[in-house]
CSV table of C-alpha atoms in Angstrom, one decimal:
chain,number,residue,atom,x,y,z
A,61,UNK,CA,14.4,-29.3,-12.0
A,62,UNK,CA,14.5,-25.6,-12.9
A,63,UNK,CA,17.3,-23.3,-11.8
A,64,UNK,CA,15.4,-21.8,-8.9
A,65,UNK,CA,14.5,-25.3,-7.5
A,66,UNK,CA,18.2,-26.3,-7.8
A,67,UNK,CA,19.2,-23.2,-5.8
A,68,UNK,CA,16.6,-23.9,-3.2
A,69,UNK,CA,17.8,-27.5,-2.8
A,70,UNK,CA,21.3,-26.1,-2.2
A,71,UNK,CA,19.8,-23.7,0.4
A,72,UNK,CA,18.1,-26.7,2.0
A,73,UNK,CA,21.5,-28.3,2.3
A,74,UNK,CA,22.9,-25.3,4.0
A,75,UNK,CA,24.3,-23.2,1.2
A,76,UNK,CA,23.7,-19.6,2.1
A,77,UNK,CA,25.3,-18.4,-1.2
A,78,UNK,CA,22.4,-20.0,-3.1
A,79,UNK,CA,19.9,-18.1,-1.0
A,80,UNK,CA,21.7,-14.9,-1.7
A,81,UNK,CA,21.4,-15.6,-5.4
A,82,UNK,CA,17.7,-16.2,-5.0
A,83,UNK,CA,17.4,-13.0,-3.0
A,84,UNK,CA,19.0,-11.1,-5.9
A,85,UNK,CA,16.7,-12.7,-8.5
A,86,UNK,CA,13.4,-12.1,-6.7
A,87,UNK,CA,14.0,-9.1,-4.5
A,88,UNK,CA,12.4,-6.6,-6.9
A,89,UNK,CA,9.4,-8.8,-7.8
A,90,UNK,CA,8.6,-9.4,-4.2
A,91,UNK,CA,8.8,-5.7,-3.3
A,92,UNK,CA,6.7,-4.7,-6.3
A,93,UNK,CA,4.1,-7.3,-5.8
A,94,UNK,CA,3.7,-6.4,-2.1
A,95,UNK,CA,3.6,-2.7,-2.9
A,96,UNK,CA,0.8,-3.1,-5.4
A,97,UNK,CA,-1.2,-5.0,-2.8
A,98,UNK,CA,-0.6,-2.8,0.3
A,99,UNK,CA,0.3,0.5,-1.6
A,100,UNK,CA,2.9,1.6,1.0
A,101,UNK,CA,6.6,1.4,0.1
A,102,UNK,CA,7.9,0.9,3.7
A,103,UNK,CA,5.4,-1.8,4.5
A,104,UNK,CA,5.9,-3.5,1.1
A,105,UNK,CA,9.7,-3.7,1.8
A,106,UNK,CA,9.1,-5.1,5.2
A,107,UNK,CA,6.7,-7.7,3.9
A,108,UNK,CA,9.1,-8.8,1.2
A,109,UNK,CA,11.9,-9.1,3.9
A,110,UNK,CA,9.6,-11.1,6.1
A,111,UNK,CA,8.8,-13.4,3.2
A,112,UNK,CA,12.4,-14.2,2.5
A,113,UNK,CA,13.1,-14.7,6.2
A,114,UNK,CA,10.2,-17.1,6.5
A,115,UNK,CA,11.3,-19.0,3.4
A,116,UNK,CA,14.8,-19.3,4.8
A,117,UNK,CA,13.6,-20.7,8.1
A,118,UNK,CA,11.3,-23.2,6.3
A,119,UNK,CA,14.0,-24.3,3.8
A,120,UNK,CA,14.1,-27.8,5.3
A,121,UNK,CA,10.5,-28.4,4.2
A,122,UNK,CA,11.1,-27.4,0.5
A,123,UNK,CA,10.3,-30.0,-2.1
A,124,UNK,CA,11.8,-29.5,-5.6
A,125,UNK,CA,8.4,-30.3,-7.2
A,126,UNK,CA,7.1,-26.8,-6.2
A,127,UNK,CA,8.2,-23.7,-8.1
A,128,UNK,CA,10.2,-21.4,-5.9
A,129,UNK,CA,8.5,-18.2,-7.2
A,130,UNK,CA,5.1,-19.7,-6.6
A,131,UNK,CA,6.1,-20.3,-3.0
A,132,UNK,CA,7.5,-16.8,-2.7
A,133,UNK,CA,4.4,-15.2,-4.1
A,134,UNK,CA,2.2,-17.3,-1.9
A,135,UNK,CA,4.1,-16.1,1.2
A,136,UNK,CA,4.0,-12.5,0.1
A,137,UNK,CA,0.3,-12.7,-0.7
A,138,UNK,CA,-0.5,-14.2,2.7
A,139,UNK,CA,1.6,-11.5,4.5
A,140,UNK,CA,0.1,-8.7,2.5
A,141,UNK,CA,-3.5,-9.8,3.0
A,142,UNK,CA,-2.8,-10.2,6.7
A,143,UNK,CA,-1.5,-6.7,6.9
A,144,UNK,CA,-4.5,-5.3,5.0
A,145,UNK,CA,-6.9,-7.1,7.4
A,146,UNK,CA,-5.0,-5.7,10.4
A,147,UNK,CA,-4.9,-2.2,8.9
A,148,UNK,CA,-8.6,-2.3,8.2
A,149,UNK,CA,-9.3,-3.3,11.8
A,150,UNK,CA,-7.2,-0.6,13.4
A,151,UNK,CA,-7.2,2.1,10.7
A,152,UNK,CA,-3.7,3.0,11.9
A,153,UNK,CA,-2.8,5.1,8.9
A,154,UNK,CA,-5.2,7.5,7.3
A,155,UNK,CA,-5.7,8.0,3.6
A,156,UNK,CA,-4.3,11.5,3.9
A,157,UNK,CA,-1.1,10.2,5.5
A,158,UNK,CA,-0.6,7.6,2.8
A,159,UNK,CA,-1.2,10.2,0.0
A,160,UNK,CA,1.4,12.5,1.6
A,161,UNK,CA,3.9,9.6,1.8
A,162,UNK,CA,3.3,8.8,-1.8
A,163,UNK,CA,4.2,12.3,-3.0
A,164,UNK,CA,7.8,11.5,-2.2
A,165,UNK,CA,7.6,8.0,-3.5
A,166,UNK,CA,6.3,9.1,-6.9
A,167,UNK,CA,9.0,11.7,-7.8
A,168,UNK,CA,9.1,11.9,-11.6
A,169,UNK,CA,12.4,11.3,-13.3
A,170,UNK,CA,14.5,14.4,-13.8
A,171,UNK,CA,14.4,14.2,-17.6
A,172,UNK,CA,10.6,14.8,-17.6
A,173,UNK,CA,9.1,18.2,-17.6
A,174,UNK,CA,7.1,19.3,-14.5
A,175,UNK,CA,3.9,19.1,-16.6
A,176,UNK,CA,4.7,15.6,-17.6
A,177,UNK,CA,5.4,14.8,-14.0
A,178,UNK,CA,2.1,16.1,-12.9
A,179,UNK,CA,0.2,14.2,-15.6
A,180,UNK,CA,2.1,11.0,-14.7
A,181,UNK,CA,1.3,11.5,-11.0
A,182,UNK,CA,-2.3,12.1,-11.8
A,183,UNK,CA,-2.5,8.9,-13.8
A,184,UNK,CA,-0.7,6.9,-11.2
A,185,UNK,CA,-3.0,8.2,-8.5
A,186,UNK,CA,-6.0,7.2,-10.6
A,187,UNK,CA,-4.6,3.7,-11.1
A,188,UNK,CA,-3.8,3.4,-7.4
A,189,UNK,CA,-7.3,4.5,-6.5
A,190,UNK,CA,-8.8,2.0,-8.9
A,191,UNK,CA,-6.6,-0.9,-7.7
A,192,UNK,CA,-7.3,0.0,-4.1
A,193,UNK,CA,-11.0,-0.1,-4.8
A,194,UNK,CA,-10.8,-3.8,-5.8
A,195,UNK,CA,-11.5,-6.4,-3.2
A,196,UNK,CA,-8.4,-8.2,-1.8
A,197,UNK,CA,-8.8,-11.4,-3.8
A,198,UNK,CA,-9.6,-9.6,-7.1
A,199,UNK,CA,-6.7,-7.3,-6.5
A,200,UNK,CA,-4.3,-10.1,-5.9
A,201,UNK,CA,-5.4,-12.0,-8.9
A,202,UNK,CA,-5.3,-9.0,-11.2
A,203,UNK,CA,-1.8,-7.9,-9.9
A,204,UNK,CA,-0.4,-11.4,-10.4
A,205,UNK,CA,-1.9,-11.7,-13.8
A,206,UNK,CA,-1.2,-8.2,-15.1
A,207,UNK,CA,2.2,-7.3,-13.5
A,208,UNK,CA,3.8,-10.6,-12.9
A,209,UNK,CA,2.5,-12.5,-15.9
A,210,UNK,CA,1.2,-15.5,-13.9
A,211,UNK,CA,-1.0,-18.0,-15.6
A,212,UNK,CA,-4.4,-18.9,-14.1
A,213,UNK,CA,-2.9,-22.2,-12.9
A,214,UNK,CA,-0.1,-20.4,-11.1
A,215,UNK,CA,-2.5,-17.9,-9.6
A,216,UNK,CA,-4.7,-20.7,-8.4
A,217,UNK,CA,-1.6,-22.3,-6.7
A,218,UNK,CA,-0.6,-19.0,-5.2
A,219,UNK,CA,-4.0,-18.1,-3.9
A,220,UNK,CA,-4.8,-21.7,-2.9
A,221,UNK,CA,-8.1,-21.7,-4.8
A,222,UNK,CA,-9.6,-23.4,-7.9
A,223,UNK,CA,-9.0,-22.4,-11.5
A,224,UNK,CA,-12.7,-21.3,-11.8
A,225,UNK,CA,-12.4,-19.1,-8.8
A,226,UNK,CA,-9.3,-17.4,-10.3
A,227,UNK,CA,-11.2,-16.8,-13.5
A,228,UNK,CA,-14.1,-15.3,-11.6
A,229,UNK,CA,-11.8,-13.0,-9.6
A,230,UNK,CA,-10.0,-11.8,-12.8
A,231,UNK,CA,-13.2,-11.2,-14.7
A,232,UNK,CA,-14.9,-9.3,-11.9
A,233,UNK,CA,-11.7,-7.3,-11.3
A,234,UNK,CA,-11.5,-6.3,-15.0
A,235,UNK,CA,-15.1,-5.3,-15.1
A,236,UNK,CA,-14.8,-3.3,-11.9
A,237,UNK,CA,-11.7,-1.6,-13.3
A,238,UNK,CA,-13.6,-0.9,-16.5
A,239,UNK,CA,-16.4,0.7,-14.5
A,240,UNK,CA,-13.9,2.8,-12.5
A,241,UNK,CA,-12.2,4.0,-15.6
A,242,UNK,CA,-15.6,5.0,-17.0
A,243,UNK,CA,-16.3,6.9,-13.8
A,244,UNK,CA,-13.0,8.7,-14.0
A,245,UNK,CA,-13.7,9.7,-17.6
A,246,UNK,CA,-17.1,11.0,-16.5
A,247,UNK,CA,-15.4,13.1,-13.8
A,248,UNK,CA,-12.6,14.3,-16.1
A,249,UNK,CA,-13.7,14.2,-19.7
A,250,UNK,CA,-10.8,13.6,-22.1
A,251,UNK,CA,-11.3,17.0,-23.8
A,252,UNK,CA,-10.8,18.7,-20.5
A,253,UNK,CA,-7.9,16.8,-19.1
A,254,UNK,CA,-5.1,18.2,-17.0
A,255,UNK,CA,-2.9,18.6,-20.1
A,256,UNK,CA,-5.5,20.7,-21.9
A,257,UNK,CA,-6.2,22.9,-18.9
A,258,UNK,CA,-2.5,23.5,-18.6
A,259,UNK,CA,-2.2,24.2,-22.3
A,260,UNK,CA,-4.9,26.8,-22.1
A,261,UNK,CA,-3.1,28.5,-19.2
B,1036,UNK,CA,-22.3,-16.1,-31.0
B,1037,UNK,CA,-24.2,-14.4,-28.3
B,1038,UNK,CA,-23.1,-11.3,-26.4
B,1039,UNK,CA,-22.5,-13.2,-23.2
B,1040,UNK,CA,-20.1,-15.7,-24.8
B,1041,UNK,CA,-18.2,-12.9,-26.5
B,1042,UNK,CA,-17.8,-10.9,-23.3
B,1043,UNK,CA,-16.3,-14.0,-21.6
B,1044,UNK,CA,-13.9,-14.3,-24.5
B,1045,UNK,CA,-13.1,-10.6,-24.2
B,1046,UNK,CA,-12.4,-10.9,-20.5
B,1047,UNK,CA,-10.2,-14.0,-21.1
B,1048,UNK,CA,-8.7,-12.6,-24.3
B,1049,UNK,CA,-7.0,-9.8,-22.5
B,1050,UNK,CA,-4.8,-12.4,-20.8
B,1051,UNK,CA,-2.6,-12.6,-23.9
B,1052,UNK,CA,-2.3,-9.3,-25.6
B,1053,UNK,CA,-2.5,-9.5,-29.4
B,1054,UNK,CA,-4.0,-13.0,-29.3
B,1055,UNK,CA,-6.5,-13.2,-32.2
B,1056,UNK,CA,-10.1,-13.6,-31.2
B,1057,UNK,CA,-12.1,-16.6,-32.5
B,1058,UNK,CA,-13.8,-16.1,-35.8
B,1059,UNK,CA,-17.3,-16.2,-34.4
B,1060,UNK,CA,-16.3,-13.5,-31.8
B,1061,UNK,CA,-14.8,-11.2,-34.4
B,1062,UNK,CA,-17.9,-11.5,-36.6
B,1063,UNK,CA,-20.1,-10.7,-33.5
B,1064,UNK,CA,-18.0,-7.7,-32.6
B,1065,UNK,CA,-18.2,-6.3,-36.1
B,1066,UNK,CA,-22.0,-6.2,-35.8
B,1067,UNK,CA,-22.5,-5.4,-32.1
B,1068,UNK,CA,-21.6,-1.8,-31.0
B,1069,UNK,CA,-22.2,-2.6,-27.3
B,1070,UNK,CA,-19.6,-5.4,-27.3
B,1071,UNK,CA,-17.2,-3.2,-29.3
B,1072,UNK,CA,-17.5,-0.5,-26.6
B,1073,UNK,CA,-16.9,-3.0,-23.9
B,1074,UNK,CA,-13.8,-4.2,-25.7
B,1075,UNK,CA,-12.5,-0.7,-26.0
B,1076,UNK,CA,-13.1,0.0,-22.3
B,1077,UNK,CA,-11.5,-3.2,-21.2
B,1078,UNK,CA,-8.4,-2.5,-23.2
B,1079,UNK,CA,-8.2,1.0,-21.9
B,1080,UNK,CA,-8.6,0.1,-18.3
B,1081,UNK,CA,-6.1,-2.7,-18.7
B,1082,UNK,CA,-3.6,-0.3,-20.3
B,1083,UNK,CA,-4.3,2.1,-17.5
B,1084,UNK,CA,-2.7,-0.3,-15.1
B,1085,UNK,CA,0.6,0.2,-16.9
B,1086,UNK,CA,1.0,3.6,-15.4
B,1087,UNK,CA,1.4,2.3,-11.9
B,1088,UNK,CA,4.9,3.1,-10.7
B,1089,UNK,CA,6.5,1.0,-8.1
B,1090,UNK,CA,9.4,1.9,-5.7
B,1091,UNK,CA,12.6,0.0,-6.0
B,1092,UNK,CA,13.9,-2.2,-3.2
B,1093,UNK,CA,16.3,-0.3,-0.9
B,1094,UNK,CA,20.0,-0.9,-1.2
B,1095,UNK,CA,20.2,-2.4,2.2
B,1096,UNK,CA,17.4,-4.9,1.5
B,1097,UNK,CA,19.8,-8.0,1.4
B,1098,UNK,CA,21.6,-6.9,4.6
B,1099,UNK,CA,18.3,-6.4,6.4
B,1100,UNK,CA,17.1,-9.8,5.3
B,1101,UNK,CA,20.3,-11.5,6.6
B,1102,UNK,CA,20.2,-9.5,9.8
B,1103,UNK,CA,16.7,-10.6,10.5
B,1104,UNK,CA,17.6,-14.2,9.7
B,1105,UNK,CA,20.5,-14.1,12.2
B,1106,UNK,CA,18.3,-12.4,14.8
B,1107,UNK,CA,15.5,-14.9,14.6
B,1108,UNK,CA,17.8,-17.9,14.3
B,1109,UNK,CA,20.0,-17.2,17.4
B,1110,UNK,CA,17.3,-17.4,20.1
B,1111,UNK,CA,15.8,-20.5,18.6
B,1112,UNK,CA,19.1,-22.2,18.6
B,1113,UNK,CA,19.7,-21.3,22.3
B,1114,UNK,CA,16.3,-22.5,23.3
B,1115,UNK,CA,16.8,-25.8,21.5
B,1116,UNK,CA,20.1,-26.4,23.3
B,1117,UNK,CA,18.6,-25.6,26.7
B,1118,UNK,CA,15.2,-27.2,26.7
B,1119,UNK,CA,14.5,-30.7,25.3
B,1120,UNK,CA,12.1,-30.8,22.5
B,1121,UNK,CA,9.4,-32.7,24.4
B,1122,UNK,CA,9.5,-30.3,27.4
B,1123,UNK,CA,9.3,-27.3,25.1
B,1124,UNK,CA,6.4,-28.7,23.1
B,1125,UNK,CA,4.4,-30.2,26.0
B,1126,UNK,CA,5.3,-27.9,28.8
B,1127,UNK,CA,1.8,-27.8,30.2
B,1128,UNK,CA,1.6,-31.6,30.3
B,1129,UNK,CA,4.9,-31.9,32.2
B,1130,UNK,CA,3.9,-29.1,34.6
B,1131,UNK,CA,0.5,-30.8,35.3
B,1132,UNK,CA,2.2,-34.1,36.0
B,1133,UNK,CA,4.8,-32.5,38.3
B,1134,UNK,CA,2.0,-30.7,40.3
B,1135,UNK,CA,0.0,-33.9,40.6
B,1136,UNK,CA,3.1,-35.8,41.9
B,1137,UNK,CA,3.8,-33.0,44.4
B,1138,UNK,CA,0.2,-33.2,45.7
B,1139,UNK,CA,0.3,-36.9,46.1
B,1140,UNK,CA,3.7,-36.8,48.0
B,1141,UNK,CA,2.4,-34.1,50.4
B,1142,UNK,CA,-0.8,-36.1,51.0
B,1143,UNK,CA,1.2,-39.3,51.8
B,1144,UNK,CA,3.5,-37.4,54.2
B,1145,UNK,CA,0.6,-35.8,56.0
B,1146,UNK,CA,-1.2,-39.2,56.3
B,1147,UNK,CA,1.9,-40.9,57.7
B,1148,UNK,CA,3.3,-38.2,60.0
B,1149,UNK,CA,0.8,-35.4,60.5
B,1150,UNK,CA,-2.4,-37.4,61.5
B,1151,UNK,CA,-0.8,-40.1,63.7
B,1152,UNK,CA,-0.8,-38.1,67.0
B,1153,UNK,CA,-4.5,-37.5,66.7
B,1154,UNK,CA,-5.6,-41.1,66.4
B,1155,UNK,CA,-8.0,-42.2,69.2
B,1156,UNK,CA,-6.2,-45.3,69.9
B,1157,UNK,CA,-3.0,-43.5,70.6
B,1158,UNK,CA,-4.7,-40.9,72.8
B,1159,UNK,CA,-6.3,-43.6,74.9
B,1160,UNK,CA,-3.0,-45.4,75.3
B,1161,UNK,CA,-1.3,-42.2,76.4
B,1162,UNK,CA,-4.1,-41.4,78.8
B,1163,UNK,CA,-4.0,-44.9,80.3
B,1164,UNK,CA,-0.2,-44.6,80.7
B,1165,UNK,CA,-0.6,-41.2,82.4
B,1166,UNK,CA,-3.1,-42.4,85.1
B,1167,UNK,CA,-0.6,-44.4,87.2
B,1168,UNK,CA,1.7,-41.5,87.2
B,1169,UNK,CA,-1.0,-39.2,88.5
B,1170,UNK,CA,-2.4,-41.7,91.0
B,1171,UNK,CA,0.1,-44.4,91.6
B,1172,UNK,CA,-2.2,-46.0,94.1
B,1173,UNK,CA,-5.3,-44.0,93.2
B,1174,UNK,CA,-8.7,-45.3,94.2
B,1175,UNK,CA,-9.6,-44.6,90.5
B,1176,UNK,CA,-7.8,-47.7,89.5
B,1177,UNK,CA,-9.2,-49.5,92.5
B,1178,UNK,CA,-12.5,-51.2,91.8
B,1179,UNK,CA,-13.6,-50.5,95.3
B,1180,UNK,CA,-14.9,-47.1,94.3
B,1181,UNK,CA,-18.0,-47.6,92.2
B,1182,UNK,CA,-18.3,-44.0,91.1
B,1183,UNK,CA,-15.1,-44.2,89.2
B,1184,UNK,CA,-15.8,-47.3,87.3
B,1185,UNK,CA,-17.1,-45.8,84.1
B,1186,UNK,CA,-15.0,-42.6,84.3
B,1187,UNK,CA,-12.1,-42.3,81.8
B,1188,UNK,CA,-8.9,-41.9,83.7
B,1189,UNK,CA,-7.6,-39.1,81.5
B,1190,UNK,CA,-10.2,-36.6,82.7
B,1191,UNK,CA,-8.2,-36.1,85.9
B,1192,UNK,CA,-5.9,-33.2,85.4
B,1193,UNK,CA,-2.8,-32.5,87.3
B,1194,UNK,CA,-4.2,-29.4,88.9
B,1195,UNK,CA,-7.1,-31.4,90.3
B,1196,UNK,CA,-4.6,-33.9,91.8
B,1197,UNK,CA,-3.2,-31.3,94.1
B,1198,UNK,CA,-6.6,-30.1,95.2
B,1199,UNK,CA,-7.7,-33.6,95.8
B,1200,UNK,CA,-4.7,-34.4,97.9
B,1201,UNK,CA,-5.3,-31.2,99.9
B,1202,UNK,CA,-8.9,-32.2,100.5
B,1203,UNK,CA,-7.8,-35.7,101.6
B,1204,UNK,CA,-5.3,-34.2,104.0
B,1205,UNK,CA,-7.9,-31.8,105.3
B,1206,UNK,CA,-10.3,-34.6,105.9
B,1207,UNK,CA,-7.8,-36.7,107.6
B,1208,UNK,CA,-6.0,-34.1,109.5
B,1209,UNK,CA,-8.2,-31.1,110.2
B,1210,UNK,CA,-11.1,-33.1,111.6
B,1211,UNK,CA,-9.7,-35.1,114.5
B,1212,UNK,CA,-13.2,-36.1,115.7
B,1213,UNK,CA,-13.8,-38.0,112.6
B,1214,UNK,CA,-10.8,-40.2,113.3
B,1215,UNK,CA,-12.2,-42.8,115.5
B,1216,UNK,CA,-10.6,-45.1,118.0
B,1217,UNK,CA,-10.0,-48.3,116.3
B,1218,UNK,CA,-11.2,-50.0,119.4
B,1219,UNK,CA,-14.3,-48.0,119.2
B,1220,UNK,CA,-15.0,-48.9,115.7
B,1221,UNK,CA,-14.0,-52.5,115.9
B,1222,UNK,CA,-15.5,-53.5,119.2
B,1223,UNK,CA,-19.1,-53.4,119.7
B,1224,UNK,CA,-20.4,-50.8,122.0
B,1225,UNK,CA,-20.8,-52.1,125.5
B,1226,UNK,CA,-23.9,-51.0,127.4
B,1227,UNK,CA,-23.2,-48.2,129.7
B,1228,UNK,CA,-20.0,-47.2,128.3
B,1229,UNK,CA,-21.0,-44.9,125.4
B,1230,UNK,CA,-18.7,-42.1,126.3
B,1231,UNK,CA,-15.4,-41.8,124.5
B,1232,UNK,CA,-12.2,-41.4,126.4
B,1233,UNK,CA,-11.9,-37.7,127.4
B,1234,UNK,CA,-8.3,-37.5,127.1
B,1235,UNK,CA,-7.1,-36.4,123.7
B,1236,UNK,CA,-4.0,-38.4,124.4
B,1237,UNK,CA,-6.1,-41.4,124.1
B,1238,UNK,CA,-6.7,-40.7,120.5
B,1239,UNK,CA,-4.5,-42.7,118.3
B,1240,UNK,CA,-3.9,-41.5,114.8
B,1241,UNK,CA,-4.4,-44.3,112.5
B,1242,UNK,CA,-1.6,-45.3,110.3
B,1243,UNK,CA,-2.4,-43.4,107.2
B,1244,UNK,CA,-0.4,-43.8,104.3
B,1245,UNK,CA,-0.1,-40.5,102.4
B,1246,UNK,CA,-1.8,-41.6,99.3
B,1247,UNK,CA,-2.9,-45.0,99.9
B,1248,UNK,CA,-5.8,-46.6,101.5
B,1249,UNK,CA,-6.9,-45.3,104.8
B,1250,UNK,CA,-7.3,-48.2,107.2
B,1251,UNK,CA,-8.8,-46.8,110.4
B,1252,UNK,CA,-10.9,-44.2,108.7
B,1253,UNK,CA,-14.5,-44.3,109.8
B,1254,UNK,CA,-17.3,-45.2,107.4
B,1255,UNK,CA,-18.5,-41.7,107.3
B,1256,UNK,CA,-15.1,-40.2,106.5
B,1257,UNK,CA,-14.6,-42.8,103.8
B,1258,UNK,CA,-17.9,-41.9,102.2
B,1259,UNK,CA,-16.9,-38.2,102.3
B,1260,UNK,CA,-13.6,-39.0,100.9
B,1261,UNK,CA,-15.1,-41.0,98.1
B,1262,UNK,CA,-17.6,-38.2,97.4
B,1263,UNK,CA,-14.7,-35.7,97.1
B,1264,UNK,CA,-13.0,-37.9,94.7
B,1265,UNK,CA,-16.1,-38.2,92.7
B,1266,UNK,CA,-16.6,-34.5,92.7
B,1267,UNK,CA,-13.2,-33.8,91.5
B,1268,UNK,CA,-13.2,-36.5,89.0
């Protein structure tokens, strides 16, 4: 039994301190994962909190054979995809509003120059657009694979699908990202990037 | 190796950065510019994902989680203590059963108490009991009046009783000529003595009981009386 499973067993037996320890371990991972799927900081934090609350209420059903982080990522994935479906249905927040909100989320670190900050923001915005362009399942598989180092087996367990389906999602996602990056390069050729334009000025 | 196989290896190979490619794939890449270009693009786009900043969790994250846990746990505990599990889970079944029982009870009560007064047997019994009170010695109950034989006794109302009695009194009292001398009725008429006694004092009122039979009433008066009863019946 790994350390997370042992903590979760203690939580099942009524030890809230063990749950606080799990909260400290996986807080950032849950928020980051949700943010990369929904691309909104406030919503991502709410989804991560919901995931922990749901896990706490379902603690009596936990079996030590299951990995705790697989369970957590499964819950976050389900909540995030549910939010994305609801958002698509109602279109509550426009793209412009989200971009305006992200300006404050992506404040560059103070040690960087304004130019570096602008370049960083431009790159981040390009990545965000590329990730947003992916279908939900491909995005989930790519994010789990790329940012959280999950194996194909773990991704299959989290997404509740077969190993072959995970491979297909990841391959298609990579090719789609490749095509998007190619499109970006066509729009902004490397020899005329933001840095060069600024250098000329 | 063919291009398709190498592209699958490239797409999988990115899973573990720095993982060496199989010999056949490396040899193919050395001689295939299209696959080399794809490899470069895949690596670039994969590396592009590194520049994806993420916000940190807020400082009050843990407190918010605990507050939500307490908030969602408290009402559930109260509801568990108030309502039994079966009732909470199958409330619609319990409600339906209760409604069905209520309908059955109301139906039984209506059948026992509500419809009893309207039953024909009871009505007939009440009517039969009421007739002697209306006509304690009424000719209705007497089989001597053929027109009343088939009539139900209940059809005679109390209002008609008074009118009937008035008519009887009128017939018996207001028409003195109709009241015959018993001797005249009972004795056969002698030849030559057809006239009645002229003196009214000779008229003897027959002993008429107020509501009883009328001995001494002439045949014509009795027929009229019976006709009046039939008319009012």
